[in-house]
Short mmCIF file of C-alpha atoms and ligand atoms in Angstrom, two decimals:
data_model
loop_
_atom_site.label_atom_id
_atom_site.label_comp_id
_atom_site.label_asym_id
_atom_site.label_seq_id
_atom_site.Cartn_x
_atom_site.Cartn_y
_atom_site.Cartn_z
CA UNK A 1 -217.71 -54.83 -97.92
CA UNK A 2 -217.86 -57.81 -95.72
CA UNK A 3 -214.94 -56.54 -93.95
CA UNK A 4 -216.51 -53.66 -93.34
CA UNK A 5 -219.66 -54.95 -91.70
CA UNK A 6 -217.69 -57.29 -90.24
CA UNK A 7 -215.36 -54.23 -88.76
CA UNK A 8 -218.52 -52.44 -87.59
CA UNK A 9 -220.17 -55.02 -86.12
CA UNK A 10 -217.08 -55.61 -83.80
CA UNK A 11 -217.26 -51.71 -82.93
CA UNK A 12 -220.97 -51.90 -81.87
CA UNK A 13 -220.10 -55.16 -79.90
CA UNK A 14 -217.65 -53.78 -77.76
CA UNK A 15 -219.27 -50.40 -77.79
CA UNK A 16 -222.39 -52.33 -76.05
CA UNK A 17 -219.46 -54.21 -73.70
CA UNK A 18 -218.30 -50.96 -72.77
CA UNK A 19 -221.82 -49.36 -71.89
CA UNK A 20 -222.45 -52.25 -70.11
CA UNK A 21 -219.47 -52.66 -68.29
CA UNK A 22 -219.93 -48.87 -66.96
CA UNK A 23 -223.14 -49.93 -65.80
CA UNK A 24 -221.37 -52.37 -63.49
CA UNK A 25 -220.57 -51.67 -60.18
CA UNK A 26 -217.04 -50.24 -59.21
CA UNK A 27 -215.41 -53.32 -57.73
CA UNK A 28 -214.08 -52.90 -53.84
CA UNK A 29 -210.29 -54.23 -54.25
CA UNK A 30 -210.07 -55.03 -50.60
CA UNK A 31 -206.61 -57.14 -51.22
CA UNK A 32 -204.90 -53.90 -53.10
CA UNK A 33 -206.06 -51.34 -50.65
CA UNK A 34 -204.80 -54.00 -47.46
CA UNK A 35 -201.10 -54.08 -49.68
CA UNK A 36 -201.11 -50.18 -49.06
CA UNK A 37 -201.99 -50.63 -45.08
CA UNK A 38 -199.71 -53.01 -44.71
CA UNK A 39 -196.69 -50.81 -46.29
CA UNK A 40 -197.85 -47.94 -44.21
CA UNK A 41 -198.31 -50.09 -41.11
CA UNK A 42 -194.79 -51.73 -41.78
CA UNK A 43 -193.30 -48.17 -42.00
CA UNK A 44 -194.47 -46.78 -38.92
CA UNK A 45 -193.64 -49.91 -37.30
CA UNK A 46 -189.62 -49.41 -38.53
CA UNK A 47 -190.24 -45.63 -37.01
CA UNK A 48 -191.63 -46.91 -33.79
CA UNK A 49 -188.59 -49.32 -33.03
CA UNK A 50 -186.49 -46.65 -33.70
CA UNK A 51 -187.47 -44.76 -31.35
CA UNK A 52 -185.82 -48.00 -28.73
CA UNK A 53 -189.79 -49.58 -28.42
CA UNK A 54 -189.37 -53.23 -28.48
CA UNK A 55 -190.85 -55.22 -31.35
CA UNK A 56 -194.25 -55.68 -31.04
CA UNK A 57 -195.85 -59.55 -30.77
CA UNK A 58 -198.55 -61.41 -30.80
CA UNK A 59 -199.32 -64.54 -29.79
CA UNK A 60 -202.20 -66.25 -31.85
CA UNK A 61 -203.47 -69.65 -29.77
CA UNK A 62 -205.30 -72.21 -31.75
CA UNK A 63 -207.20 -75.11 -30.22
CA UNK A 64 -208.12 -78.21 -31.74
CA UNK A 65 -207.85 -79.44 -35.72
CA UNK A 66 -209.92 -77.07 -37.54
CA UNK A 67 -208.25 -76.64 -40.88
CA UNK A 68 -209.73 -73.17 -41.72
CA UNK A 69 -208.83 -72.02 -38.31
CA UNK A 70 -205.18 -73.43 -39.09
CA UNK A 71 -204.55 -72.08 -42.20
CA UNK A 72 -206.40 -68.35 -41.17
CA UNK A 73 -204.06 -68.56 -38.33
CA UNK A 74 -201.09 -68.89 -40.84
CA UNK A 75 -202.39 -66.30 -42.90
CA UNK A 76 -202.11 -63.65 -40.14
CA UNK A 77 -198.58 -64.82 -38.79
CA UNK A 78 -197.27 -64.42 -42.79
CA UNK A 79 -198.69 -61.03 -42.16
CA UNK A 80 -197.23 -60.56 -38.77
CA UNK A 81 -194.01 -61.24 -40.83
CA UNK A 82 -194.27 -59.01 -43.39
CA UNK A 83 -194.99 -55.84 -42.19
CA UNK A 84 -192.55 -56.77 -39.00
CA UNK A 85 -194.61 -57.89 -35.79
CA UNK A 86 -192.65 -60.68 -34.03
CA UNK A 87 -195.19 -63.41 -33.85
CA UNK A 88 -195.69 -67.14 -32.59
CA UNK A 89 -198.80 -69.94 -32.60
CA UNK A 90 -199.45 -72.05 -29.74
CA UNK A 91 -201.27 -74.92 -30.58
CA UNK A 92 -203.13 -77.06 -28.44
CA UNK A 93 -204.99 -79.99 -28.50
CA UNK A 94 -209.01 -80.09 -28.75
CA UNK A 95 -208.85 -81.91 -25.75
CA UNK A 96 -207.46 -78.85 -23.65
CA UNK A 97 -209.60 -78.54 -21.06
CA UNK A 98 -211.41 -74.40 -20.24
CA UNK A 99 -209.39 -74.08 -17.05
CA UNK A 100 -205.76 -74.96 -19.27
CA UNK A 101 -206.68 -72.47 -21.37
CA UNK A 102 -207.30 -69.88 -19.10
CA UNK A 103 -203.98 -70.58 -17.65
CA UNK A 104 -202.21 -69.80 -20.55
CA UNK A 105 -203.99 -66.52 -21.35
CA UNK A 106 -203.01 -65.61 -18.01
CA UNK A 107 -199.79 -66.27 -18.77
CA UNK A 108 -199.70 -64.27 -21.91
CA UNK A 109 -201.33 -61.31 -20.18
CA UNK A 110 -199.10 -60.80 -17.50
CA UNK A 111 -195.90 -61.36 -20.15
CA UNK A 112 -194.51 -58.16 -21.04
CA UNK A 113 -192.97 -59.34 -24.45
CA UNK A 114 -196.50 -60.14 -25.97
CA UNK A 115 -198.32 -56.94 -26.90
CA UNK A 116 -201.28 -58.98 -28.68
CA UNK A 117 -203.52 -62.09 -27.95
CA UNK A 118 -205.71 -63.54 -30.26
CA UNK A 119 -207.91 -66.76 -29.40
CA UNK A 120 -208.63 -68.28 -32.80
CA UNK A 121 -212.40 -68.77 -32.59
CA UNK A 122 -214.43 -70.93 -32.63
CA UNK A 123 -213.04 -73.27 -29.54
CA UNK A 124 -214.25 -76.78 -28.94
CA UNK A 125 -217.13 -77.18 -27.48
CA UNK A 126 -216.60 -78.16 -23.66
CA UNK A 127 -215.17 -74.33 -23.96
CA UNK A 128 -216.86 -71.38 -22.97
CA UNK A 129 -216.15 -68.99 -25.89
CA UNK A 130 -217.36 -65.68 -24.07
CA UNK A 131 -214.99 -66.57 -21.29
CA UNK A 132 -212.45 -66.98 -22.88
CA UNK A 133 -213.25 -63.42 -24.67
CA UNK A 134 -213.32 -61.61 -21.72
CA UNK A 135 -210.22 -63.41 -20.00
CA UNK A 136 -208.24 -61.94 -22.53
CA UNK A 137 -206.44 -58.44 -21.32
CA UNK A 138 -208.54 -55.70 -22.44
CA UNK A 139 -205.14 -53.99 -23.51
CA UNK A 140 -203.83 -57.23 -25.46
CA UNK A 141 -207.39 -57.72 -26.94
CA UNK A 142 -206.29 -57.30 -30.75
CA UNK A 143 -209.45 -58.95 -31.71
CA UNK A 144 -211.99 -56.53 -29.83
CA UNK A 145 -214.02 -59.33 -28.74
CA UNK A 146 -213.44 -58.91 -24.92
CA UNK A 147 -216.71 -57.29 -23.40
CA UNK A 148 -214.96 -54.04 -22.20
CA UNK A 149 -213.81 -53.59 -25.82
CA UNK A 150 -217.20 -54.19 -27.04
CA UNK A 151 -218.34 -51.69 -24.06
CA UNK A 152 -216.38 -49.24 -25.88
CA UNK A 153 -217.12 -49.26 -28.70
CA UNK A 154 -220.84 -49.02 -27.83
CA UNK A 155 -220.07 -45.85 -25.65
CA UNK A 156 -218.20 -44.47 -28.46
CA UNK A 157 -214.92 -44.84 -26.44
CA UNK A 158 -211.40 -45.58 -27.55
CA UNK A 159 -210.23 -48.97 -27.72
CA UNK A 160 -209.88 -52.09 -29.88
CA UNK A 161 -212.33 -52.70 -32.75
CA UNK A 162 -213.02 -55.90 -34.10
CA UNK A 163 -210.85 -56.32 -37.10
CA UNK A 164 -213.69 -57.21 -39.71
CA UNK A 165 -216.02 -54.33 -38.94
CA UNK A 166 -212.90 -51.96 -38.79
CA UNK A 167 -211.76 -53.09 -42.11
CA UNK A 168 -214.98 -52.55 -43.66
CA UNK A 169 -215.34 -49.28 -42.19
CA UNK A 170 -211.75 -48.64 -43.81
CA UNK A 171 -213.32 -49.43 -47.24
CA UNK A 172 -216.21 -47.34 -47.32
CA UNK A 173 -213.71 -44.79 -46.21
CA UNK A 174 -211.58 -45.12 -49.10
CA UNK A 175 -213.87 -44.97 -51.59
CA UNK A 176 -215.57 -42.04 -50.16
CA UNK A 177 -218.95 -44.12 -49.82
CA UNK A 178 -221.19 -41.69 -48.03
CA UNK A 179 -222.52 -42.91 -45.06
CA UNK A 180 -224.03 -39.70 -42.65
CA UNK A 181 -227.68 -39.99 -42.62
CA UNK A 182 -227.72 -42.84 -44.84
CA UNK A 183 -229.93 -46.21 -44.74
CA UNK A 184 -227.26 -48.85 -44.07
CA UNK A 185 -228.74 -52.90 -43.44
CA UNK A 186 -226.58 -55.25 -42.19
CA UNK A 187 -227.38 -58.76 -42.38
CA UNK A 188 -226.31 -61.12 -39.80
CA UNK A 189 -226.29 -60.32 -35.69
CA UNK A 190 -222.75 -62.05 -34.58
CA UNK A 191 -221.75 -60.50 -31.65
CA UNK A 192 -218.14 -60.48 -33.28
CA UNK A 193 -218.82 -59.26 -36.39
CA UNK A 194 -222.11 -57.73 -36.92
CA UNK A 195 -222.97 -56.50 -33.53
CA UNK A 196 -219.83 -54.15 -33.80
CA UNK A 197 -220.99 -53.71 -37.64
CA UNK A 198 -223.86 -51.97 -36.97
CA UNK A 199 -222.65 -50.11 -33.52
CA UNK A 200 -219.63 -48.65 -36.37
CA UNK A 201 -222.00 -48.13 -39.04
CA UNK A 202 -225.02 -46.31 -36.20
CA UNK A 203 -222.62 -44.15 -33.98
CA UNK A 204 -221.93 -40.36 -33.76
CA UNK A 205 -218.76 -39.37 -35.82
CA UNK A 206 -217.88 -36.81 -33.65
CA UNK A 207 -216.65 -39.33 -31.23
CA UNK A 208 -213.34 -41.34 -30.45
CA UNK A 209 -214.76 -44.30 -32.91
CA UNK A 210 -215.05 -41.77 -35.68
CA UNK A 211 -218.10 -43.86 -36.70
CA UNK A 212 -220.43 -43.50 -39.69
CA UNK A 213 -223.72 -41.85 -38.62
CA UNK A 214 -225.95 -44.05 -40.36
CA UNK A 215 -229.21 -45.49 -39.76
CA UNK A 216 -229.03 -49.06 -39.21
CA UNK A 217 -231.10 -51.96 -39.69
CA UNK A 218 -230.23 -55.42 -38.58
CA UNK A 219 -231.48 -58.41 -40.12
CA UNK A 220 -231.28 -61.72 -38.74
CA UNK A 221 -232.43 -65.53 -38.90
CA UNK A 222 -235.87 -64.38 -38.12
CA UNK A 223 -235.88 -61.48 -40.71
CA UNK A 224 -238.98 -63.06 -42.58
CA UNK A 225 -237.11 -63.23 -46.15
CA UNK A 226 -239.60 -60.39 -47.91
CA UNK A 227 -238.70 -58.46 -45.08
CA UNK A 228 -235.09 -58.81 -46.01
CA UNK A 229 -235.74 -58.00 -49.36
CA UNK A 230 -238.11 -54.76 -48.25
CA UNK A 231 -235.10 -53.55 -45.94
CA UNK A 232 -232.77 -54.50 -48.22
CA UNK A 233 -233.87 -52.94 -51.13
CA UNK A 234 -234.01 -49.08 -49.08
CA UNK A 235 -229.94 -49.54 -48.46
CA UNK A 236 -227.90 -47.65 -49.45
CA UNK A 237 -225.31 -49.58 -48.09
CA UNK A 238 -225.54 -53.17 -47.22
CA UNK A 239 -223.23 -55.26 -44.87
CA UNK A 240 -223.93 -58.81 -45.21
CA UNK A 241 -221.94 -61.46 -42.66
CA UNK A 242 -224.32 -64.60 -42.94
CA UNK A 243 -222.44 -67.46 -44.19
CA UNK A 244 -225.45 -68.48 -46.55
CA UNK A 245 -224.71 -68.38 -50.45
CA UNK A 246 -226.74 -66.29 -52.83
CA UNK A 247 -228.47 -64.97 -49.42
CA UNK A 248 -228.60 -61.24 -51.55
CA UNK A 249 -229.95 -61.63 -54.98
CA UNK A 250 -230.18 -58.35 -57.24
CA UNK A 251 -233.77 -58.00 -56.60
CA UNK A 252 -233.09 -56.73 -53.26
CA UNK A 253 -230.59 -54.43 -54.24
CA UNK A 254 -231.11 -50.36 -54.58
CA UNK A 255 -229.71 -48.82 -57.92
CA UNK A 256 -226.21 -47.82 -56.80
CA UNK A 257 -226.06 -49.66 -53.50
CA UNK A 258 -222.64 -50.65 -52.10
CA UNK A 259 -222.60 -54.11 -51.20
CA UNK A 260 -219.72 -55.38 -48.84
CA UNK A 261 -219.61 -59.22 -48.76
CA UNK A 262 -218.06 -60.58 -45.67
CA UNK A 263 -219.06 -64.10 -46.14
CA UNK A 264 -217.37 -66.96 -46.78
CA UNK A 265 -218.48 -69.79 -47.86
CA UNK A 266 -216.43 -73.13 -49.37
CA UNK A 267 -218.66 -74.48 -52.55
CA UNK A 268 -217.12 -77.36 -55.30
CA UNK A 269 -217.39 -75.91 -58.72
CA UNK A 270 -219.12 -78.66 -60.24
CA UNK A 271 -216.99 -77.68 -63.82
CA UNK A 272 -214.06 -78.87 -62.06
CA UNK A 273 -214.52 -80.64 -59.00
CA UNK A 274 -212.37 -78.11 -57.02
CA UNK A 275 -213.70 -76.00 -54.02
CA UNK A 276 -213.41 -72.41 -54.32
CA UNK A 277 -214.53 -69.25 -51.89
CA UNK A 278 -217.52 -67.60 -52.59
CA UNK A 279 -219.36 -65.02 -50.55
CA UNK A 280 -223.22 -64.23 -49.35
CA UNK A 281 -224.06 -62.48 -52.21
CA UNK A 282 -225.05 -63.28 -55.82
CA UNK A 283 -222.27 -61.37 -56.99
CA UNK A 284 -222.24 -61.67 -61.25
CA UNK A 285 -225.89 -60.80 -60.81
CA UNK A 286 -225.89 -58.14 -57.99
CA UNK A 287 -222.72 -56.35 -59.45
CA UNK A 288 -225.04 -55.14 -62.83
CA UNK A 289 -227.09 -53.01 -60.03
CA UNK A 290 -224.91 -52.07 -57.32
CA UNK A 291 -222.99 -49.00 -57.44
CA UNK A 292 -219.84 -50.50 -55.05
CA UNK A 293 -219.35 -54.09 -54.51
CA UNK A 294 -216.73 -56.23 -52.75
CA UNK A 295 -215.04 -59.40 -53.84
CA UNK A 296 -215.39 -62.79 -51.95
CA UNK A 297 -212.22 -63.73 -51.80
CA UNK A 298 -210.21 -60.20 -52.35
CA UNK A 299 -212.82 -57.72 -50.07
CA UNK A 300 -213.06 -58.04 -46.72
CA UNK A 301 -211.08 -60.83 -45.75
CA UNK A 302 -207.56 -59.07 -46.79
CA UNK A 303 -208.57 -56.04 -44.67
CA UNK A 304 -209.26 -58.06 -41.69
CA UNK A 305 -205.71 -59.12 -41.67
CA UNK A 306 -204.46 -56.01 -42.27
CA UNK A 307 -206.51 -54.46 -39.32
CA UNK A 308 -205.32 -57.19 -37.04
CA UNK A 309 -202.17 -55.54 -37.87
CA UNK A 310 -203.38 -52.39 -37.22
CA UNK A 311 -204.96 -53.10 -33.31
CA UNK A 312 -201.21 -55.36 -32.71
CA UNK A 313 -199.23 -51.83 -33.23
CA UNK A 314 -202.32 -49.69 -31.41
CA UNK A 315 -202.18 -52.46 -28.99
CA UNK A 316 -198.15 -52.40 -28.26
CA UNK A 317 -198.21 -48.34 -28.61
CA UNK A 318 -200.77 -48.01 -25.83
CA UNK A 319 -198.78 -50.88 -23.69
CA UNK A 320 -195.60 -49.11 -24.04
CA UNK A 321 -196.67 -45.84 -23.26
CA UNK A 322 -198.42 -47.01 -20.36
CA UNK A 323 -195.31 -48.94 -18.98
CA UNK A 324 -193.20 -45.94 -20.31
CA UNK A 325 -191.24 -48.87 -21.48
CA UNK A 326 -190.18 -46.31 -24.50
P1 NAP B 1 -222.26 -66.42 -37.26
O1 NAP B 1 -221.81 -66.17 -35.89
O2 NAP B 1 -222.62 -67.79 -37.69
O3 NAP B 1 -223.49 -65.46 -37.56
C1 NAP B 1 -224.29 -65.57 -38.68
C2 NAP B 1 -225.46 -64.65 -38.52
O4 NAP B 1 -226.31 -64.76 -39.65
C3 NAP B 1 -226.32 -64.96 -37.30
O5 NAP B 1 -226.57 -63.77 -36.61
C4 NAP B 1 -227.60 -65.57 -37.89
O6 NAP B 1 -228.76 -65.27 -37.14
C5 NAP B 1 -227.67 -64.83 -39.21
N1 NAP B 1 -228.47 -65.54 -40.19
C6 NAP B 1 -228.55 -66.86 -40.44
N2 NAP B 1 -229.38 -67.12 -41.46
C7 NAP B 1 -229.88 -65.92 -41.85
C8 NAP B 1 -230.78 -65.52 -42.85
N3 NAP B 1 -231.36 -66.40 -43.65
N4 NAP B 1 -231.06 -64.21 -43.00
C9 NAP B 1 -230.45 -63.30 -42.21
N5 NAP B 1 -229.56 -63.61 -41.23
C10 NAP B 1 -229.28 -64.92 -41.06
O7 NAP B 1 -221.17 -65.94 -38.31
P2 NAP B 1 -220.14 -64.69 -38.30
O8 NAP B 1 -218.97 -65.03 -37.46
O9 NAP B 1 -220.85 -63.42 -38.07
O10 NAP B 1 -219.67 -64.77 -39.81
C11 NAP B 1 -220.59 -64.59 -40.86
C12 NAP B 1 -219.93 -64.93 -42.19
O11 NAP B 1 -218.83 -64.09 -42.38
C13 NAP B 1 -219.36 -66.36 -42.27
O12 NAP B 1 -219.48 -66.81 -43.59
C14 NAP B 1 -217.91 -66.19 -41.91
O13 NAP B 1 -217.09 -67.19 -42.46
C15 NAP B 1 -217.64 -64.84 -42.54
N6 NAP B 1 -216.56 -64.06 -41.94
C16 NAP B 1 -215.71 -63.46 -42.80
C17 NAP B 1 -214.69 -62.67 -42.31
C18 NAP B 1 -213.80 -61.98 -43.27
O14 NAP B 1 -212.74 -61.50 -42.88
N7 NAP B 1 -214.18 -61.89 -44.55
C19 NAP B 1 -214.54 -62.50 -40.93
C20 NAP B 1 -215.44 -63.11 -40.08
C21 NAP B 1 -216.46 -63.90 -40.58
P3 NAP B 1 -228.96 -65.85 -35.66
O15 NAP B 1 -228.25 -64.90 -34.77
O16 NAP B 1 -230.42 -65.85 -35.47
O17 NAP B 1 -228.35 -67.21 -35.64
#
């Protein structure tokens, strides 16, 4: 008898798990989808060198101490690695002056053997970070940030597209997350992530960026916080790139929603004194309302790598073709 109700009892609990499990959104696996990019990218790599291309490499510059900068840095050159782009750091010290700088991404743009610069931002300081941007070669540009690059993509033109933006844009792609005509907010106005966010998420599909068609609203420091909410809340897709924690709560979140986190933010877990990555959003709480939500870490910052990748082989292909090299 007991062991009956006991037996029961366990069915109904799980049965209620289950239901409300279902009810929970489908979770974005950013890291296992960026695994599958990187195979792919790694196999048309092999095809390209076969062909007698050169490897393609890129040269990541780092200046000053900053230990997240140092170890995202190292992140992307494991990448490099992996899928088979020759790679190299240069590190220099914080107290490298603008004009030493400049020097050396003159250097790298007129060397034929790199196919990809990347400035790890930010840059002390005494250093101008938009000129440094737009010194880089528009063709050796894998980050997008360079203001022809961002011209681009704002006409809807080919060229390089900041690796954050792209990768979410990859996302929504793969899990068919319908974006034409759709209400999409994006939280945060960085001109290196969120800027090109919203131009991706606003622009005509029929064009060279393929973009997404849908109608964008951009929320910023002075978003008045019911305002946030208000816009929120009429998403059906929401981008945020803040850097605040618990910035999106589930209040402001549509039935169904898909919620890409690209924040990161460092917090100590107070159970056990260790600091671990969280994002911008209340995830545990948002999750139970949205219909698609991303990870912090394990969404958007594996698919950033992986589209790094991505604009280093679009990057050398374009070079090589140009130069007829192969
Ligand atoms: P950022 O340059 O500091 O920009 C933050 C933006 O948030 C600014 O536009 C700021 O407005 C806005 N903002 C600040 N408080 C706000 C509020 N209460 N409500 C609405 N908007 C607010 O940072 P970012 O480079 O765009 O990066 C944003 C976050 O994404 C950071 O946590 C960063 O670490 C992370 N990130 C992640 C990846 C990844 O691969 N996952 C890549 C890049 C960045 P103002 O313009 O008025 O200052």
């Amino acid at each position: 008898m007991w062991r009956r109700s006991i037996g029961s009892l366990m069915v109904s609990i799980s049965r209620t798990y289950a239901a409300k499990e279902s009810n929970m959104a489908q979770l974005i696996d950013g890291k296992s989808i960026s695994q599958e990019i990187r195979k792919q990218l790694s196999q048309e790599l092999k095809e390209l060198v076969a062909t007698g291309c050169p490897v393609p490499h890129l040269t990541a510059v780092i200046v000053g101490d900053d230990e997240a900068s140092k170890k995202y840095v190292a992140n992307k050159m494991v990448a490099c690695q992996e899928v088979g782009i020759s790679s190299e750091t240069k590190r220099l010290p914080a107290s490298t002056t603008q004009e030493e700088l400049l020097q050396l991404i003159d250097d790298l743009n007129k060397d034929p053997l790199v196919s990809g610069i990347l400035v790890q931002l930010p840059v002390p300081d005494h250093i101008n970070e938009r000129t440094i941007c737009n010194a880089v070669h528009v063709e050796k540009d894998v980050d997008g940030f360079n203001e022809q690059n961002v011209g681009r993509l704002a006409l809807d033109m080919d060229g390089i597209i900041p690796a954050t933006p792209l990768g979410v844009k990859r996302l929504l792609e793969h899990f068919n997350i319908e974006t034409f005509g759709r209400n999409a907010v994006v939280v945060g106005r960085s001109k290196n992530v969120s800027l090109p966010m919203a131009i991706l998420l606003s622009s005509d599909g029929k064009y060279a960026t393929k973009a997404m068609d849908a109608t964008v609203t951009i929320c910023h420091r002075h978003t008045p916080p019911k305002e946030l909410a208000r816009y929120c809340r009429n998403a059906d897709i929401i981008v945020v790139a803040v850097g605040k924690v618990g910035l999106i709560t589930k209040d402001m979140i549509k039935p169904g929603a898909c919620v890409i986190d690209v924040g990161i933010n460092r917090i100590k877990d107070e159970k056990t004194g260790t600091f671990k990555l969280v994002g911008d959003v209340d995830f545990d709480e948002v999750r139970q309302v949205a219909g698609h939500i991303t990870p912090v870490p394990g969404g958007v910052g594996p698919m950033t790598v992986a589209m790094l990748l991505h604009n280093t082989l679009k990057a050398a292909r374009k070079q090589f073709s140009d130069r007829k090299t192969c």
